[in-house]
Amino acid sequence: MSVQERKQRERASRERLIVATARELAEQQGWDAVTTRRLAERIEYSQPVLYSHFRGKREIIGAVALQGASEMAVAMRAATAAADGPRARVTALARAYLVFAERHPAVYDALFQLDGGLAYAQEDTPEPLKDAFAALLECLSEVAGDGVRPELFTETFWASLHGLATLTRAGRLPPEDTERRTELLVDRLATL
């Protein structure tokens, strides 16, 4: 292995450490607790080393969002692959989405609430974000209904899931009715 390859491997390892540490800190204490100073202390590197990987917190949030988008896509595809029939797949998709949002609130915020400098629904949208949307679209396109563009239906269904996740997390909706809300969403929006 060349010196250059070793340095690239070390750089990639440091970058993964920064992202993992930011994510862990955000999950424990919220994104306000994530500062470059705290990250540098936790990873035991200087702030200039941290800045050699990311220009600031915004880019770190973006990196966490991209990682989270990949994880969310995997979770949704796994849930739908295990389901039999369109209704079961859509229900499994909705549950997987809501469970991900509940279990990974800081990642969910990085994806959908905070400015991570990422382009959404544009030509230059990063692949992990496109793939997460594709995971939704793959399942929902079969239940969009006649004359309804699958992408538009997917955006509407996704917006509904996001609303449920956000309002439940904020304590605006009682959590004990989450399953019933999911059933209503599937029954009323999807053409099954």
CSV table of C-alpha atoms in Angstrom, one decimal:
chain,number,residue,atom,x,y,z
A,1,MET,CA,0.0,0.0,0.0
A,2,SER,CA,1.3,3.4,-0.9
A,3,VAL,CA,1.7,6.3,1.4
A,4,GLN,CA,-1.1,8.1,-0.5
A,5,GLU,CA,-3.5,5.2,-0.1
A,6,ARG,CA,-2.8,5.0,3.6
A,7,LYS,CA,-3.4,8.8,4.0
A,8,GLN,CA,-6.7,8.5,2.1
A,9,ARG,CA,-7.8,5.6,4.3
A,10,GLU,CA,-6.8,7.6,7.5
A,11,ARG,CA,-8.7,10.6,6.2
A,12,ALA,CA,-11.8,8.6,5.5
A,13,SER,CA,-11.6,7.0,8.9
A,14,ARG,CA,-11.3,10.5,10.6
A,15,GLU,CA,-14.3,11.7,8.6
A,16,ARG,CA,-16.4,8.7,9.6
A,17,LEU,CA,-15.3,9.4,13.3
A,18,ILE,CA,-16.4,13.0,13.0
A,19,VAL,CA,-19.8,12.1,11.6
A,20,ALA,CA,-20.4,9.3,14.1
A,21,THR,CA,-19.4,11.5,17.0
A,22,ALA,CA,-21.6,14.4,15.8
A,23,ARG,CA,-24.5,12.0,15.4
A,24,GLU,CA,-24.0,10.5,18.8
A,25,LEU,CA,-23.7,13.9,20.5
A,26,ALA,CA,-26.8,15.1,18.7
A,27,GLU,CA,-28.8,12.0,19.6
A,28,GLN,CA,-27.8,12.4,23.3
A,29,GLN,CA,-28.0,16.2,23.7
A,30,GLY,CA,-29.6,17.7,20.6
A,31,TRP,CA,-28.0,19.5,17.7
A,32,ASP,CA,-27.3,22.7,19.7
A,33,ALA,CA,-24.7,20.7,21.6
A,34,VAL,CA,-22.8,19.9,18.4
A,35,THR,CA,-20.1,22.4,18.0
A,36,THR,CA,-16.8,22.2,16.3
A,37,ARG,CA,-15.0,22.7,19.6
A,38,ARG,CA,-16.9,19.9,21.3
A,39,LEU,CA,-16.4,17.6,18.4
A,40,ALA,CA,-12.7,18.3,18.2
A,41,GLU,CA,-12.4,17.6,22.0
A,42,ARG,CA,-14.4,14.3,21.7
A,43,ILE,CA,-12.5,13.0,18.7
A,44,GLU,CA,-9.2,14.2,20.1
A,45,TYR,CA,-8.1,16.1,17.1
A,46,SER,CA,-7.7,19.9,16.7
A,47,GLN,CA,-10.4,22.1,15.2
A,48,PRO,CA,-8.2,22.7,12.1
A,49,VAL,CA,-8.2,19.0,11.5
A,50,LEU,CA,-12.0,19.0,11.8
A,51,TYR,CA,-12.2,21.9,9.4
A,52,SER,CA,-10.0,20.1,6.9
A,53,HIS,CA,-12.9,17.6,6.5
A,54,PHE,CA,-15.9,19.9,6.9
A,55,ARG,CA,-16.2,23.6,6.6
A,56,GLY,CA,-18.5,23.8,9.6
A,57,LYS,CA,-21.5,22.4,11.4
A,58,ARG,CA,-23.8,22.7,8.3
A,59,GLU,CA,-21.6,20.3,6.3
A,60,ILE,CA,-21.5,17.9,9.3
A,61,ILE,CA,-25.3,18.0,9.5
A,62,GLY,CA,-25.4,17.3,5.7
A,63,ALA,CA,-23.1,14.3,6.2
A,64,VAL,CA,-25.3,12.9,9.0
A,65,ALA,CA,-28.3,13.4,6.7
A,66,LEU,CA,-26.8,11.5,3.9
A,67,GLN,CA,-25.9,8.6,6.1
A,68,GLY,CA,-29.4,8.7,7.6
A,69,ALA,CA,-31.0,8.7,4.2
A,70,SER,CA,-29.1,5.6,3.3
A,71,GLU,CA,-30.2,3.9,6.5
A,72,MET,CA,-33.8,4.9,6.1
A,73,ALA,CA,-33.9,3.6,2.6
A,74,VAL,CA,-32.5,0.2,3.8
A,75,ALA,CA,-35.1,0.1,6.6
A,76,MET,CA,-38.0,0.9,4.3
A,77,ARG,CA,-37.0,-1.6,1.7
A,78,ALA,CA,-36.4,-4.3,4.3
A,79,ALA,CA,-39.9,-3.7,5.8
A,80,THR,CA,-41.6,-3.8,2.4
A,81,ALA,CA,-39.7,-6.8,1.2
A,82,ALA,CA,-41.1,-8.8,4.1
A,83,ALA,CA,-44.7,-7.8,3.4
A,84,ASP,CA,-47.2,-9.6,1.2
A,85,GLY,CA,-49.5,-7.6,-1.0
A,86,PRO,CA,-49.8,-3.8,-1.7
A,87,ARG,CA,-51.7,-2.9,1.5
A,88,ALA,CA,-49.2,-4.8,3.7
A,89,ARG,CA,-46.3,-3.2,1.9
A,90,VAL,CA,-47.6,0.3,2.3
A,91,THR,CA,-48.4,-0.3,5.9
A,92,ALA,CA,-44.9,-1.7,6.5
A,93,LEU,CA,-43.4,1.3,4.7
A,94,ALA,CA,-45.3,3.7,6.8
A,95,ARG,CA,-44.4,1.9,10.0
A,96,ALA,CA,-40.7,1.7,9.1
A,97,TYR,CA,-40.6,5.4,8.3
A,98,LEU,CA,-42.3,6.4,11.6
A,99,VAL,CA,-40.1,4.0,13.6
A,100,PHE,CA,-37.0,5.4,12.0
A,101,ALA,CA,-38.1,9.0,12.8
A,102,GLU,CA,-38.8,8.0,16.4
A,103,ARG,CA,-35.6,6.0,17.0
A,104,HIS,CA,-33.3,8.4,15.3
A,105,PRO,CA,-34.6,11.9,16.1
A,106,ALA,CA,-31.3,13.8,15.5
A,107,VAL,CA,-30.8,12.0,12.2
A,108,TYR,CA,-34.4,12.7,11.2
A,109,ASP,CA,-33.8,16.4,12.1
A,110,ALA,CA,-30.6,16.5,10.0
A,111,LEU,CA,-32.6,15.0,7.1
A,112,PHE,CA,-35.7,17.1,7.2
A,113,GLN,CA,-35.5,20.0,9.7
A,114,LEU,CA,-32.0,21.4,9.7
A,115,ASP,CA,-30.0,23.1,6.9
A,116,GLY,CA,-27.3,20.6,5.9
A,117,GLY,CA,-26.6,22.4,2.6
A,118,LEU,CA,-28.2,19.6,0.6
A,119,ALA,CA,-30.3,20.0,-2.5
A,120,TYR,CA,-33.7,18.2,-2.4
A,121,ALA,CA,-35.8,17.4,-5.5
A,122,GLN,CA,-33.3,18.9,-7.9
A,123,GLU,CA,-30.8,17.8,-10.5
A,124,ASP,CA,-27.9,17.9,-8.0
A,125,THR,CA,-29.7,16.1,-5.2
A,126,PRO,CA,-27.2,13.7,-3.7
A,127,GLU,CA,-27.7,10.0,-4.5
A,128,PRO,CA,-28.6,8.9,-0.9
A,129,LEU,CA,-31.5,11.4,-0.8
A,130,LYS,CA,-32.7,10.2,-4.3
A,131,ASP,CA,-32.4,6.6,-3.1
A,132,ALA,CA,-34.5,7.3,0.0
A,133,PHE,CA,-37.2,8.9,-2.1
A,134,ALA,CA,-36.9,5.9,-4.6
A,135,ALA,CA,-37.6,3.5,-1.7
A,136,LEU,CA,-40.8,5.3,-1.0
A,137,LEU,CA,-41.7,5.5,-4.7
A,138,GLU,CA,-41.0,1.8,-5.3
A,139,CYS,CA,-43.7,0.9,-2.9
A,140,LEU,CA,-46.2,3.7,-3.3
A,141,SER,CA,-46.3,3.8,-7.1
A,142,GLU,CA,-48.4,0.6,-7.2
A,143,VAL,CA,-51.1,2.3,-5.1
A,144,ALA,CA,-51.1,5.8,-6.5
A,145,GLY,CA,-54.3,5.3,-8.4
A,146,ASP,CA,-55.4,5.8,-12.0
A,147,GLY,CA,-54.5,9.1,-13.4
A,148,VAL,CA,-52.2,10.1,-10.5
A,149,ARG,CA,-48.5,10.6,-11.1
A,150,PRO,CA,-46.7,8.2,-8.8
A,151,GLU,CA,-44.1,10.8,-7.8
A,152,LEU,CA,-46.8,13.3,-6.8
A,153,PHE,CA,-48.6,10.7,-4.8
A,154,THR,CA,-45.3,9.7,-3.1
A,155,GLU,CA,-44.6,13.3,-2.2
A,156,THR,CA,-48.1,13.6,-0.7
A,157,PHE,CA,-47.9,10.4,1.3
A,158,TRP,CA,-44.3,11.3,2.4
A,159,ALA,CA,-45.6,14.7,3.6
A,160,SER,CA,-48.3,13.0,5.6
A,161,LEU,CA,-45.8,10.6,7.2
A,162,HIS,CA,-43.5,13.5,8.0
A,163,GLY,CA,-46.4,15.4,9.6
A,164,LEU,CA,-47.3,12.4,11.7
A,165,ALA,CA,-43.7,11.9,12.8
A,166,THR,CA,-43.0,15.6,13.6
A,167,LEU,CA,-46.3,16.2,15.4
A,168,THR,CA,-46.0,13.0,17.5
A,169,ARG,CA,-42.4,13.8,18.4
A,170,ALA,CA,-43.4,17.3,19.5
A,171,GLY,CA,-46.1,15.9,21.7
A,172,ARG,CA,-48.9,17.4,19.6
A,173,LEU,CA,-50.4,14.0,18.9
A,174,PRO,CA,-50.9,11.3,21.5
A,175,PRO,CA,-48.5,8.4,20.7
A,176,GLU,CA,-51.0,5.7,21.6
A,177,ASP,CA,-52.9,6.5,18.4
A,178,THR,CA,-50.0,6.2,16.1
A,179,GLU,CA,-51.0,2.8,14.8
A,180,ARG,CA,-54.6,4.0,14.1
A,181,ARG,CA,-53.3,7.1,12.3
A,182,THR,CA,-51.0,4.8,10.1
A,183,GLU,CA,-54.0,2.7,9.2
A,184,LEU,CA,-56.1,5.7,8.3
A,185,LEU,CA,-53.3,7.1,6.2
A,186,VAL,CA,-53.0,3.8,4.3
A,187,ASP,CA,-56.7,3.3,4.0
A,188,ARG,CA,-57.6,6.8,2.9
A,189,LEU,CA,-54.7,7.7,0.6
A,190,ALA,CA,-53.7,4.5,-1.1
A,191,THR,CA,-55.8,3.0,-3.8
A,192,LEU,CA,-55.7,-0.7,-2.7
